[in-house]
Short mmCIF file of C-alpha atoms in Angstrom, two decimals:
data_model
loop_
_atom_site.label_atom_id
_atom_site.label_comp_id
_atom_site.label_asym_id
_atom_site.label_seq_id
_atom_site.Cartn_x
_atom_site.Cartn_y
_atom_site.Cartn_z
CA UNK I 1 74.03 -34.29 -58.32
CA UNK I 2 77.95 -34.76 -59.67
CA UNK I 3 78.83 -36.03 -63.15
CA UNK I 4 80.86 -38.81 -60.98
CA UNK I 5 79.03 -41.93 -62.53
CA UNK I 6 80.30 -44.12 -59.24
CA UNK I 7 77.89 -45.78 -56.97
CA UNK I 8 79.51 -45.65 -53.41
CA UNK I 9 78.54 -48.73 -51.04
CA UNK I 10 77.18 -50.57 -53.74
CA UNK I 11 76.20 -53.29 -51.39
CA UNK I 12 74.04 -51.52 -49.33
CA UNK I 13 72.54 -49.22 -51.27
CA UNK I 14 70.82 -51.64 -53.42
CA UNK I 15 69.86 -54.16 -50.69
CA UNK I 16 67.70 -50.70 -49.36
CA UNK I 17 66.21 -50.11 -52.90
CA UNK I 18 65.21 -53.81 -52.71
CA UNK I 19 63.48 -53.67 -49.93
CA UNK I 20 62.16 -50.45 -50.59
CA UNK I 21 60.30 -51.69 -53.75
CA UNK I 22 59.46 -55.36 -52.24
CA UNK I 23 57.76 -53.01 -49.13
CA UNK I 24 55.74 -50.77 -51.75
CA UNK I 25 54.88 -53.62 -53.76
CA UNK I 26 53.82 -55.88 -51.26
CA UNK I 27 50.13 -55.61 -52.03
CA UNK I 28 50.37 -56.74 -55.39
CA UNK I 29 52.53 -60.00 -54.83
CA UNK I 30 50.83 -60.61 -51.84
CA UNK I 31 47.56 -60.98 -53.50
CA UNK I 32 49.23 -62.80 -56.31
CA UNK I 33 47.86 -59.65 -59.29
CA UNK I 34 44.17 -61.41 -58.03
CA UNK I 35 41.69 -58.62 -57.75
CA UNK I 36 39.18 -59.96 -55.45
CA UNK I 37 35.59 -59.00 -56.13
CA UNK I 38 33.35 -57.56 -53.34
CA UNK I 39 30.95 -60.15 -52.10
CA UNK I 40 26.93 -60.73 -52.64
CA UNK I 41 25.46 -61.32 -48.99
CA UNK I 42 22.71 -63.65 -49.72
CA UNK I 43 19.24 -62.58 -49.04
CA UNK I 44 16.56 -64.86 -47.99
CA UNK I 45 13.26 -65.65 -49.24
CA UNK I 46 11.86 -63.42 -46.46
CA UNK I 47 14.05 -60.17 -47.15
CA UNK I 48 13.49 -60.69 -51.10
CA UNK I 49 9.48 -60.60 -50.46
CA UNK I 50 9.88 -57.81 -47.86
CA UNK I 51 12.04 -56.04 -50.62
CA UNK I 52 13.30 -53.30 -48.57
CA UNK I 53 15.77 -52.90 -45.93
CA UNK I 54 15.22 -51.18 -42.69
CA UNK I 55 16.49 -48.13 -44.32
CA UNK I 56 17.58 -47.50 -48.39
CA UNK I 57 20.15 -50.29 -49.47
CA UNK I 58 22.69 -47.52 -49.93
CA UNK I 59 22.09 -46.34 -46.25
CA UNK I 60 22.23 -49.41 -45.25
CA UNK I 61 25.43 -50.50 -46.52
CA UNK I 62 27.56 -47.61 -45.48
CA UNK I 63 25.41 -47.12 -41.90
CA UNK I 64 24.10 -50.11 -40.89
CA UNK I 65 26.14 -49.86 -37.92
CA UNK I 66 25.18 -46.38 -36.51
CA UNK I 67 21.54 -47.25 -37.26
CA UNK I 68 22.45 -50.54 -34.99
CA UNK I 69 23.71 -48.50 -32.31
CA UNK I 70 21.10 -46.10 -32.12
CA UNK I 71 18.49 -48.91 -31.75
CA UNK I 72 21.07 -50.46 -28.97
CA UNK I 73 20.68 -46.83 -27.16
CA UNK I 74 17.18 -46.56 -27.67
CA UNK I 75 16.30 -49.89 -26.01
CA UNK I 76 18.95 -49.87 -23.54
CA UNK I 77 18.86 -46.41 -22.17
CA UNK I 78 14.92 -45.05 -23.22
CA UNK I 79 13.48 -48.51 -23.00
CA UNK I 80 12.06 -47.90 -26.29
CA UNK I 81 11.43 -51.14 -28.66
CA UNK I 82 9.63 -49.80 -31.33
CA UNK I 83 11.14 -48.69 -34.43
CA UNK I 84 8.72 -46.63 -37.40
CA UNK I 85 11.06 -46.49 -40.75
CA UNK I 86 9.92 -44.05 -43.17
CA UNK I 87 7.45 -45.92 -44.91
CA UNK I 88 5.79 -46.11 -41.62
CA UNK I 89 6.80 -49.87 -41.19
CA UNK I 90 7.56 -50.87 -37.70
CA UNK I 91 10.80 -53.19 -36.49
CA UNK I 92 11.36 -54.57 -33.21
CA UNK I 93 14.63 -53.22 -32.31
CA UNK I 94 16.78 -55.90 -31.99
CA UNK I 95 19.76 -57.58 -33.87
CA UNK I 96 19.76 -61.24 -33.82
CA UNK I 97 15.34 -61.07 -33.82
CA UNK I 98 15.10 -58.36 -36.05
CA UNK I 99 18.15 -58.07 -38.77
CA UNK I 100 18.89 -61.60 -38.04
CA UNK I 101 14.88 -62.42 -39.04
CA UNK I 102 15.31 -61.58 -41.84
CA UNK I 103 18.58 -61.97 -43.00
CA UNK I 104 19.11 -65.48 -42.18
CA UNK I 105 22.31 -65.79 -40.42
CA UNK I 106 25.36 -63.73 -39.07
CA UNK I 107 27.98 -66.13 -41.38
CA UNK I 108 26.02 -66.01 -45.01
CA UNK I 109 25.34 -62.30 -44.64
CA UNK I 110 27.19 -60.24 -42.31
CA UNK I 111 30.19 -61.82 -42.30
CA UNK I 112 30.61 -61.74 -46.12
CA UNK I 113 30.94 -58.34 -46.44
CA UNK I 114 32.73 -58.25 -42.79
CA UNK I 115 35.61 -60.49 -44.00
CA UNK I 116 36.14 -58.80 -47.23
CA UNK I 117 36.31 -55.30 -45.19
CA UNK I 118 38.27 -56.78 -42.21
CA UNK I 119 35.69 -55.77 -39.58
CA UNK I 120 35.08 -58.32 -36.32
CA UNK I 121 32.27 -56.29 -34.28
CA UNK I 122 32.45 -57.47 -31.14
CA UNK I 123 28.63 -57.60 -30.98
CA UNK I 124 28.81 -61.42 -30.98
CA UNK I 125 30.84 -61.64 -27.78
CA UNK I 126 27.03 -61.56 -26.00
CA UNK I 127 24.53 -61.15 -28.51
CA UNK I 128 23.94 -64.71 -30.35
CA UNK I 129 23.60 -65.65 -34.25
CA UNK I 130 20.13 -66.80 -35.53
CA UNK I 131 17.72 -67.37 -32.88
CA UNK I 132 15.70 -69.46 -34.84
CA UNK I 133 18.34 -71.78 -35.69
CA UNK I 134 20.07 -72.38 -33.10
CA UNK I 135 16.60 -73.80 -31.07
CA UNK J 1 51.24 -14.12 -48.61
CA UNK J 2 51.53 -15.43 -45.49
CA UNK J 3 53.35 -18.77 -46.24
CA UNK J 4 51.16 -20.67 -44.57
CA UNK J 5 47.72 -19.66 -45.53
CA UNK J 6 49.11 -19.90 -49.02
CA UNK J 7 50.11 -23.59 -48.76
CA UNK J 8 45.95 -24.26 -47.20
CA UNK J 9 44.68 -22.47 -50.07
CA UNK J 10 46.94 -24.97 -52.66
CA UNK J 11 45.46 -27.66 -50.42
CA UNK J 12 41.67 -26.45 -50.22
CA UNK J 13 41.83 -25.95 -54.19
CA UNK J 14 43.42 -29.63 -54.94
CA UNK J 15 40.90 -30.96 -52.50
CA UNK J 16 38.23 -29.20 -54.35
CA UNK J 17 39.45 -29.87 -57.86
CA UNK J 18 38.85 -33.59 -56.70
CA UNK J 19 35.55 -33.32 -55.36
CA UNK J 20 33.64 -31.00 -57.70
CA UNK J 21 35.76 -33.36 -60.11
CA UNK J 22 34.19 -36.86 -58.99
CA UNK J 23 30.85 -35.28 -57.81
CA UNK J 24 30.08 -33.93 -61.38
CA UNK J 25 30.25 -36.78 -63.98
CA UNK J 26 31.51 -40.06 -64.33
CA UNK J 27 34.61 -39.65 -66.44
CA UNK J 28 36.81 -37.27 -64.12
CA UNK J 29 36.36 -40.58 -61.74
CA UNK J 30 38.83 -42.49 -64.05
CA UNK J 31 41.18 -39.75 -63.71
CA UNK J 32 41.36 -39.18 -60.27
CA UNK J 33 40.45 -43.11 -59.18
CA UNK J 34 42.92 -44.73 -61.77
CA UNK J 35 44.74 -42.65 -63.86
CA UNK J 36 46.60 -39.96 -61.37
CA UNK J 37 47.16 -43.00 -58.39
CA UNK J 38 48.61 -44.83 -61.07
CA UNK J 39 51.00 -41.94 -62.48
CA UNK J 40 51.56 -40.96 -59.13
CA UNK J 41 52.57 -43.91 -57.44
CA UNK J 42 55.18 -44.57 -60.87
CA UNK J 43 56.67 -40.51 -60.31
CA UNK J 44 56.94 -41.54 -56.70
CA UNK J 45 59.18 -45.03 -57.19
CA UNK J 46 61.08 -43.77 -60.03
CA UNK J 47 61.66 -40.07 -58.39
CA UNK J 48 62.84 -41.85 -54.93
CA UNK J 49 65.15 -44.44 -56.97
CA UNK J 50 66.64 -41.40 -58.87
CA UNK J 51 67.00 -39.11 -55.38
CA UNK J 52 68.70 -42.30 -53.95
CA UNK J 53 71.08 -42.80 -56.58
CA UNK J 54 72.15 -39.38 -56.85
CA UNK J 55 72.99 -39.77 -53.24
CA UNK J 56 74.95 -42.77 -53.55
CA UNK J 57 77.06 -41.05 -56.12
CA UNK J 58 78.30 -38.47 -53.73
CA UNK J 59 81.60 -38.93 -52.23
CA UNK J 60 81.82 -39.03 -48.53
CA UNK J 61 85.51 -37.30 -48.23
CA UNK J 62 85.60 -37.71 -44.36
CA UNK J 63 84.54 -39.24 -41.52
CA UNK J 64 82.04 -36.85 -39.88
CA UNK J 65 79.60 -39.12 -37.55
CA UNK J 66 78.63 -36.36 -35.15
CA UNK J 67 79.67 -38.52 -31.90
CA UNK J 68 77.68 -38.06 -28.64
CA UNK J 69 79.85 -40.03 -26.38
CA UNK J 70 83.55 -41.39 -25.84
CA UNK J 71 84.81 -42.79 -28.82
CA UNK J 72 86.80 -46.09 -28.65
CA UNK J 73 90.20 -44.96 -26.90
CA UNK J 74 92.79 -47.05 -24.76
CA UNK J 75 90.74 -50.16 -23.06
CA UNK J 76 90.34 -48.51 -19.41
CA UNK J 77 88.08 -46.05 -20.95
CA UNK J 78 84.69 -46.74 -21.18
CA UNK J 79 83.46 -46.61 -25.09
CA UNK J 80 79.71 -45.19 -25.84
CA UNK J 81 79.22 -48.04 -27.88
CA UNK J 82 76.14 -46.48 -29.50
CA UNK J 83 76.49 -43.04 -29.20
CA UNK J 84 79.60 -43.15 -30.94
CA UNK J 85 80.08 -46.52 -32.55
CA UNK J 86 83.16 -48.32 -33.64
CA UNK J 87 81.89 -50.74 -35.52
CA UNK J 88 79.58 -51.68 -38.87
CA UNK J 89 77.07 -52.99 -35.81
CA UNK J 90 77.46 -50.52 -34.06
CA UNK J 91 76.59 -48.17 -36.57
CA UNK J 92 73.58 -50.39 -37.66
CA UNK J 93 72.18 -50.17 -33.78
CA UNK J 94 72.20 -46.37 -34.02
CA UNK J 95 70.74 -46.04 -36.88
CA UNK J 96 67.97 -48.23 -35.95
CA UNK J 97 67.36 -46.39 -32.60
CA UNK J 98 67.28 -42.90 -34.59
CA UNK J 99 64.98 -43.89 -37.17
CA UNK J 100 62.67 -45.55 -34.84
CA UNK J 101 62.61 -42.92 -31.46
CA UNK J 102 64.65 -39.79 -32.67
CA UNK J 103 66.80 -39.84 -30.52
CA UNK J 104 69.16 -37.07 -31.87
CA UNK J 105 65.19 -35.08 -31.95
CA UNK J 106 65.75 -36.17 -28.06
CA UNK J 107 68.47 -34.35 -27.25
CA UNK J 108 66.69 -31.24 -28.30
CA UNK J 109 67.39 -28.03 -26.24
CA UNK J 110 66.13 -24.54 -26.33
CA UNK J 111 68.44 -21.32 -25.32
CA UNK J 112 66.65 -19.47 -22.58
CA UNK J 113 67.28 -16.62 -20.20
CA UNK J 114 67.31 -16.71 -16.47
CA UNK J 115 65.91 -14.25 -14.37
CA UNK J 116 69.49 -13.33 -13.36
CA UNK J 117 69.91 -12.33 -16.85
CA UNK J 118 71.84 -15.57 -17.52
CA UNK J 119 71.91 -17.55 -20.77
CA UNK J 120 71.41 -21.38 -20.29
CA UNK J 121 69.79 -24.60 -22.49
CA UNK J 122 67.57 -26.21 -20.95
CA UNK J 123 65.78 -29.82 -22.61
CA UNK J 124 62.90 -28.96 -24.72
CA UNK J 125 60.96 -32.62 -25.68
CA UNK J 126 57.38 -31.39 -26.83
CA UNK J 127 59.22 -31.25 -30.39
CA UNK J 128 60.29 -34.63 -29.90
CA UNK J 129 56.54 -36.02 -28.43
CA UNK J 130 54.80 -34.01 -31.33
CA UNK J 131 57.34 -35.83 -33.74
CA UNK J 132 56.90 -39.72 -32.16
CA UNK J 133 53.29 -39.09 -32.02
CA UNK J 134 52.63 -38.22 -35.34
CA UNK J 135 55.33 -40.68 -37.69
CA UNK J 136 53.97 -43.48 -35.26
CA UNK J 137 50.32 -42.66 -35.65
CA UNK J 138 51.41 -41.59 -39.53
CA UNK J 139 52.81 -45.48 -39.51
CA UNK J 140 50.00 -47.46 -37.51
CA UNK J 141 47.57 -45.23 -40.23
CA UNK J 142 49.46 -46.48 -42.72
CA UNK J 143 49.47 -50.19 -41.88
CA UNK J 144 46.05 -50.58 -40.97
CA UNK J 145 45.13 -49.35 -44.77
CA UNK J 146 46.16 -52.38 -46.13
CA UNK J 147 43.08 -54.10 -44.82
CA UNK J 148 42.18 -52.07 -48.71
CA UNK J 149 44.49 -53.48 -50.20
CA UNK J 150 44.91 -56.90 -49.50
CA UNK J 151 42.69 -60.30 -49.53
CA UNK J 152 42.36 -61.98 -47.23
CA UNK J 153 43.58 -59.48 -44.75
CA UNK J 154 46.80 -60.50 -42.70
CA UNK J 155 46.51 -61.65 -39.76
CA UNK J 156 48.97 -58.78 -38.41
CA UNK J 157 47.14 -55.87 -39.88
CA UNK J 158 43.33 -57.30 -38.07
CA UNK J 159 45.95 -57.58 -34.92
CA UNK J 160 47.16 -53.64 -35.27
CA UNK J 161 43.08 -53.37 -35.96
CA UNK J 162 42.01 -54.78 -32.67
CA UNK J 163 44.77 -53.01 -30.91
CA UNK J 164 44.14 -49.75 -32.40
CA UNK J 165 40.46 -49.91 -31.77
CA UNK J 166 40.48 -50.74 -28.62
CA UNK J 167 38.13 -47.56 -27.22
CA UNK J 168 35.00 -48.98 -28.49
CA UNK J 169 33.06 -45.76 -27.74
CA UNK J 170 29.50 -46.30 -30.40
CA UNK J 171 30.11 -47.38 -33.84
CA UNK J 172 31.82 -47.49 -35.95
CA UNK J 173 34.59 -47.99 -33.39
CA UNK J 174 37.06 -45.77 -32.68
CA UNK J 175 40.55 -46.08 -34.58
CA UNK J 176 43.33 -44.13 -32.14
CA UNK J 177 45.79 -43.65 -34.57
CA UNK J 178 43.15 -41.66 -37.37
CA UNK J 179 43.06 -38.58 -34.46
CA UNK J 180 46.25 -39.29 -32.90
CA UNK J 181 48.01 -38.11 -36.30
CA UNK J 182 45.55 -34.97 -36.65
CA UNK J 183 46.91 -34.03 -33.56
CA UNK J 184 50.23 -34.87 -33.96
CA UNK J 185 49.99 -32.66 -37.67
CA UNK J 186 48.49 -29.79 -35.69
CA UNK J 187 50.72 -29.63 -33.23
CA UNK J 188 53.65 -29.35 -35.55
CA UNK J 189 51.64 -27.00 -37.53
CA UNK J 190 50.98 -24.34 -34.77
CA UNK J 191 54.22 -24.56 -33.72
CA UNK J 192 55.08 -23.64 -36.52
CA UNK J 193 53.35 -20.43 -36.26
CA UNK J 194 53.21 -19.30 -32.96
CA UNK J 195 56.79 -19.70 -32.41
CA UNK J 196 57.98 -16.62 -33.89
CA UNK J 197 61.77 -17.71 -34.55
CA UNK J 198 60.40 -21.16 -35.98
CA UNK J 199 57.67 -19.39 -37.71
CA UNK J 200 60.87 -17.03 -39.48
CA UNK J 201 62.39 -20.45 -41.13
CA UNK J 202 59.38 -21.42 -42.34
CA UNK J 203 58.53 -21.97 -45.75
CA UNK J 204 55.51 -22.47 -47.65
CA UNK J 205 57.44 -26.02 -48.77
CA UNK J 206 57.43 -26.89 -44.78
CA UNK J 207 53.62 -25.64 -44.41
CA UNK J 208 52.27 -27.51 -47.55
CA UNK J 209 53.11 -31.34 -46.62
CA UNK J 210 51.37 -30.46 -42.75
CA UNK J 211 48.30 -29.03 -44.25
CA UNK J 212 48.35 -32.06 -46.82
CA UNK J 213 48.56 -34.63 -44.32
CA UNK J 214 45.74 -32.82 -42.29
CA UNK J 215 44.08 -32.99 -45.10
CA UNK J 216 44.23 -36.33 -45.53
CA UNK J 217 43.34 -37.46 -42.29
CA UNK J 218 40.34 -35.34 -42.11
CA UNK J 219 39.04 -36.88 -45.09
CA UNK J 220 39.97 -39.84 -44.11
CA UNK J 221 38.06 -39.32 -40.56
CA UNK J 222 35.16 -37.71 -42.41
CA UNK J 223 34.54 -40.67 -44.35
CA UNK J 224 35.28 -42.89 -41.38
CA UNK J 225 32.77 -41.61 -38.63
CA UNK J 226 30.68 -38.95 -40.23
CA UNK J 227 29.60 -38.79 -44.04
CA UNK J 228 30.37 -42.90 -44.64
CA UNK J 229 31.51 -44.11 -47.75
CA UNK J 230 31.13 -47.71 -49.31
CA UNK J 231 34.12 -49.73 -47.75
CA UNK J 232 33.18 -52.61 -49.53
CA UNK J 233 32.60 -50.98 -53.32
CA UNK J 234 36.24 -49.17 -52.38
CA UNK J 235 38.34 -51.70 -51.17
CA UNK J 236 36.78 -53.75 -54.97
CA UNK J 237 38.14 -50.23 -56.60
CA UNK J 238 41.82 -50.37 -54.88
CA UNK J 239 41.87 -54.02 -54.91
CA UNK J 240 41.90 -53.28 -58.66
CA UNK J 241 44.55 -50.87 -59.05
CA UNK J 242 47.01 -52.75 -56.86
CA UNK J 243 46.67 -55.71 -58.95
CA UNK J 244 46.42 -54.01 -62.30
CA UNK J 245 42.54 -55.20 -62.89
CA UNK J 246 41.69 -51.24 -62.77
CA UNK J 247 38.22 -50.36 -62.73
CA UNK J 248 35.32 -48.22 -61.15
CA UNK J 249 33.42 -50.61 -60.09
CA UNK J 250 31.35 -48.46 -57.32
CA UNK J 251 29.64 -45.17 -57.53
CA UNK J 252 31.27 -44.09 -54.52
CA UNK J 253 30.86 -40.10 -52.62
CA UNK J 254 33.44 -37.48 -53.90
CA UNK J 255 35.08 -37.44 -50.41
CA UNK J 256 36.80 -40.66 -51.23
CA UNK J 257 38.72 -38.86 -54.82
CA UNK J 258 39.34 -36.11 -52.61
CA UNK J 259 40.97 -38.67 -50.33
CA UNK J 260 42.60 -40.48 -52.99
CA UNK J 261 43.95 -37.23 -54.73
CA UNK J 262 45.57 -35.92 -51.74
CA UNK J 263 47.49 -38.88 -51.08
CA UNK J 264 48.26 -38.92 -55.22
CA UNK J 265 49.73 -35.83 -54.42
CA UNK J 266 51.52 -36.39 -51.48
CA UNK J 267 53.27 -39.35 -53.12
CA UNK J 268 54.70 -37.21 -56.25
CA UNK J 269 55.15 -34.57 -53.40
CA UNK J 270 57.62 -36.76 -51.18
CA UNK J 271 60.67 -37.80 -54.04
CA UNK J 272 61.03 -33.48 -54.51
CA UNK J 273 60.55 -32.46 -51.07
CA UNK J 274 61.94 -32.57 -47.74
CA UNK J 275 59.54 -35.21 -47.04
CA UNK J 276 62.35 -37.47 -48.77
CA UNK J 277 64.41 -37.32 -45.04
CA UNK J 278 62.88 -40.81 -45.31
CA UNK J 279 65.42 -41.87 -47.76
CA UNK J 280 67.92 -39.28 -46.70
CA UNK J 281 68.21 -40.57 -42.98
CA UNK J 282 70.21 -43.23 -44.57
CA UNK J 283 72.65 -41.41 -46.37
CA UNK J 284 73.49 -38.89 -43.44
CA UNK J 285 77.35 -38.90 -42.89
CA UNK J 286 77.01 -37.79 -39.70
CA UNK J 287 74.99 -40.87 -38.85
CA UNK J 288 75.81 -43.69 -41.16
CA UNK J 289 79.56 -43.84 -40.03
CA UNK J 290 81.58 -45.65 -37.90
CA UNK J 291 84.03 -43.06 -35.98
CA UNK J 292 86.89 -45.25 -36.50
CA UNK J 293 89.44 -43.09 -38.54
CA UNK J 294 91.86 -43.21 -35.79
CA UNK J 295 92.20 -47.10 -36.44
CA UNK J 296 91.26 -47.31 -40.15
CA UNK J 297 92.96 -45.43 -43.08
CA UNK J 298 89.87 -44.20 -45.28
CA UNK J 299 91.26 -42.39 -48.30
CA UNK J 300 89.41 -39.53 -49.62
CA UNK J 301 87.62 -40.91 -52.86
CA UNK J 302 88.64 -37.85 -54.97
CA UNK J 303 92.07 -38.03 -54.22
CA UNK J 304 94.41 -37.67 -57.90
CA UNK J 305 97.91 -39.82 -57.59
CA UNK J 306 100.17 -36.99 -56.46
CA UNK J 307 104.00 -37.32 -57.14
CA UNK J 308 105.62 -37.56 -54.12
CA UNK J 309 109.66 -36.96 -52.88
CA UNK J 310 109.91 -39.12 -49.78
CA UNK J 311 112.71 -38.20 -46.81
CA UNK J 312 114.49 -41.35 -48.01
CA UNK J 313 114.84 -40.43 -51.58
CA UNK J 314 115.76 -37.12 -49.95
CA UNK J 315 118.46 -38.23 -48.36
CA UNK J 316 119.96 -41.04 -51.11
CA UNK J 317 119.84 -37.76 -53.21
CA UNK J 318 121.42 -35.87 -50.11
CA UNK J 319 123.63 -38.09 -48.05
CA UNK J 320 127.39 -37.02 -49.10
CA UNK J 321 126.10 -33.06 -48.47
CA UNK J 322 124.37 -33.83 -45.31
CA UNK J 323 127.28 -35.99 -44.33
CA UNK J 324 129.91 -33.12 -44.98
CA UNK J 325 127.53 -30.82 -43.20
CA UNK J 326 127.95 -32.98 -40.29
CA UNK J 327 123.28 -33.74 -40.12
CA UNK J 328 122.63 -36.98 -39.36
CA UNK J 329 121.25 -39.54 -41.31
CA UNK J 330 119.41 -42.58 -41.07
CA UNK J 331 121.48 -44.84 -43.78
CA UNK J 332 125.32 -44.37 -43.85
#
């Protein structure tokens, strides 16, 4: 660096470090300095009596959705419906009759945590929300 | 050493510091989840600022745009408007086209001998298709993290989402840009070392910020596809940190400090590195100016007032002696 204390292109130069630091700051005054929380998906009456999730909660959360495409190969390829967890408890493979059964609806559950995480699964293109409530 | 296997040990070891770290007890989480993004994100703003400024402070004596094409001449000549431009505009348009496809990268060639035992250059581009590959991919990564760090999430970045997950080959869907980068990394890595005049110039400061981005995007992947991490418990950590509500408010796998700490790294790394060519691309003489000297009088910056004896003060002091002498002169 020289001992010249001049700033060339004064202009210039500090329009770039402006946009420079408005770029790398752009989460915070995007989100205003609001942290957001991660969201509760509601559970139902029926998942709070069944207690347990297909697998353990923390399995669950980080992967429910290879355990949904295994049961989408299993039923679509081997023709295979029946699920045994490893309590020995038995699902019917299916999303919107089994995970839907019991976990009310796509919006109130899924999509809580799908919004928050920015995931759309495409799943929804043919498979439909709640059976039961939609009839 | 080799240089290389040096800079993948320094990477293994940080990468391990993190995760026997985060793994072990709570407390090192704070560290390497609050307290090192924090410090390293403030070393990496105030580091570039101070890089940039020391760059603005050097004088530009002359105008050296390296010019690729006819300059502006008499107006029956064609000008290369962009390859060597005349104008602030035109300088602006170059500019943008270099940082955005390389194309200087482009015009790469390679010195190579004919079977006649003749020396010719012919056009080698796999540099150039390594390098678009992997600051796109680098860039698309980049953009698509601020689904972490943002709430709601911009309608842009799920946009860049959908496009970038587009294969959707089992689940979780497959992001192009995660491997696209790994390759891009690797291929600049093994060239790197197979090429045994490239492999000569090579320092462990060029291997270091390849295996570190590797790294990254392994962990990255890992966490991604394979050993799965909480998104939702670490989007509510980073959420925090960008808006100053720190906290650790998950119990979250090691993988994701590892993750973290790389990137940490990387961002004091880039301000003291060569990795700062992203700052220094605009402050390249040879690119930033308009090759307009013949038309414009720029006066070197440095330049003291020098005392100067012009011809006509030459002559007034002169005249009866040159007259005499029978010279000519311009004033009788």
């Amino acid at each position: 660096m020289s001992n010249n204390k001049k700033i060339y292109d004064k202009g210039i130069v500090f329009t770039g470090l402006v946009i420079f630091l408005a770029l790398i700051t752009f989460p915070f005054w995007y989100n205003r300095g609001i942290a957001a929380p991660a969201p509760e998906p509601e559970l139902t009456e029926k998942a709070k009596a069944a207690k347990e999730c297909v697998l353990p909660a923390d399995e669950m959360k980080t992967g429910h959705m290879q355990l949904l495409n295994d049961w989408r190969n299993d039923v679509v390829r081997n023709a295979d419906r029946m699920y045994v967890n490893e309590h020995g408890k038995e699902f019917n493979m299916s999303l919107s009759n089994e995970c839907l059964d019991c976990h009310s609806s796509k919006e109130d559950f899924c999509d809580r945590c799908h919004n928050y995480a920015s995931v759309k699964p495409y799943c929804w293109d043919c498979h439909i929300d709640n059976p039961k409530e939609k009839m | 050493m080799k240089n290389y296997l040096l800079s993948l040990i320094a990477v293994i070891v940080l990468a391990l510091i993190a995760y026997v770290g985060a793994e072990a007890a709570t407390w090192p989480q704070y560290v390497f989840g609050i307290i090192i993004p924090y410090l390293a994100m403030t070393i990496f703003i105030m580091g570039t600022i101070r890089k940039i400024l020391g760059w603005a402070r050097s004088p530009v004596p002359f105008r050296i745009p390296s010019t690729c094409g006819q300059q502006k001449s008499l107006p029956w000549i064609k000008q290369s408007k962009i390859d060597n431009p005349f104008t602030f505009f035109g300088v602006i348009v170059r500019m943008v086209l270099e940082v955005f496809l390389f194309r200087s990268l482009f015009r790469n060639t390679k010195c190579k001998m004919s079977k006649g035992g003749k020396i010719f250059f012919d056009l080698e581009k796999w540099l150039w298709v390594g390098a678009i590959v992997f600051h796109w991919s680098f860039l698309v990564v980049l953009l698509r993290h601020l689904r972490f760090f943002t709430n709601p999430v911009p309608g842009c970045i799920q946009f860049l989402e959908q496009v970038d997950g587009f294969i959707q080959i089992g689940l979780p869907g497959i992001f192009l840009s995660g491997f696209a980068l790994v390759a891009g990394a690797v291929f600049l890595l093994v060239r790197r070392i197979v090429i045994p005049q490239v492999r000569y110039i090579s320092l462990a400061s060029d291997y270091f910020p390849l295996f570190l981005i590797i790294g990254i995007a392994l962990t990255g992947i890992l966490m991604r596809y394979f050993t799965k991490v909480d998104i939702v418990g670490a989007k509510e950590i980073l959420m925090g940190l960008v808006t100053f509500h720190p906290s650790i408010s998950a119990n979250i796998n090691g993988i994701f400090y590892v993750h973290l700490f790389l990137v940490s790294i990387l961002l004091v790394y880039i301000p003291f590195s060569k990795l700062m060519h992203m700052g220094g691309i605009f402050f390249s003489p040879t690119r930033n100016l308009a090759n307009n000297s013949r038309a414009v009088r720029h006066i070197n910056p440095w330049n003291y007032p020098v005392k100067v004896h012009t011809y006509d003060e030459y002559e007034d002091d002169y005249r009866e002696k040159m007259i005499e002498a029978g010279l000519p002169v311009e004033k009788e």
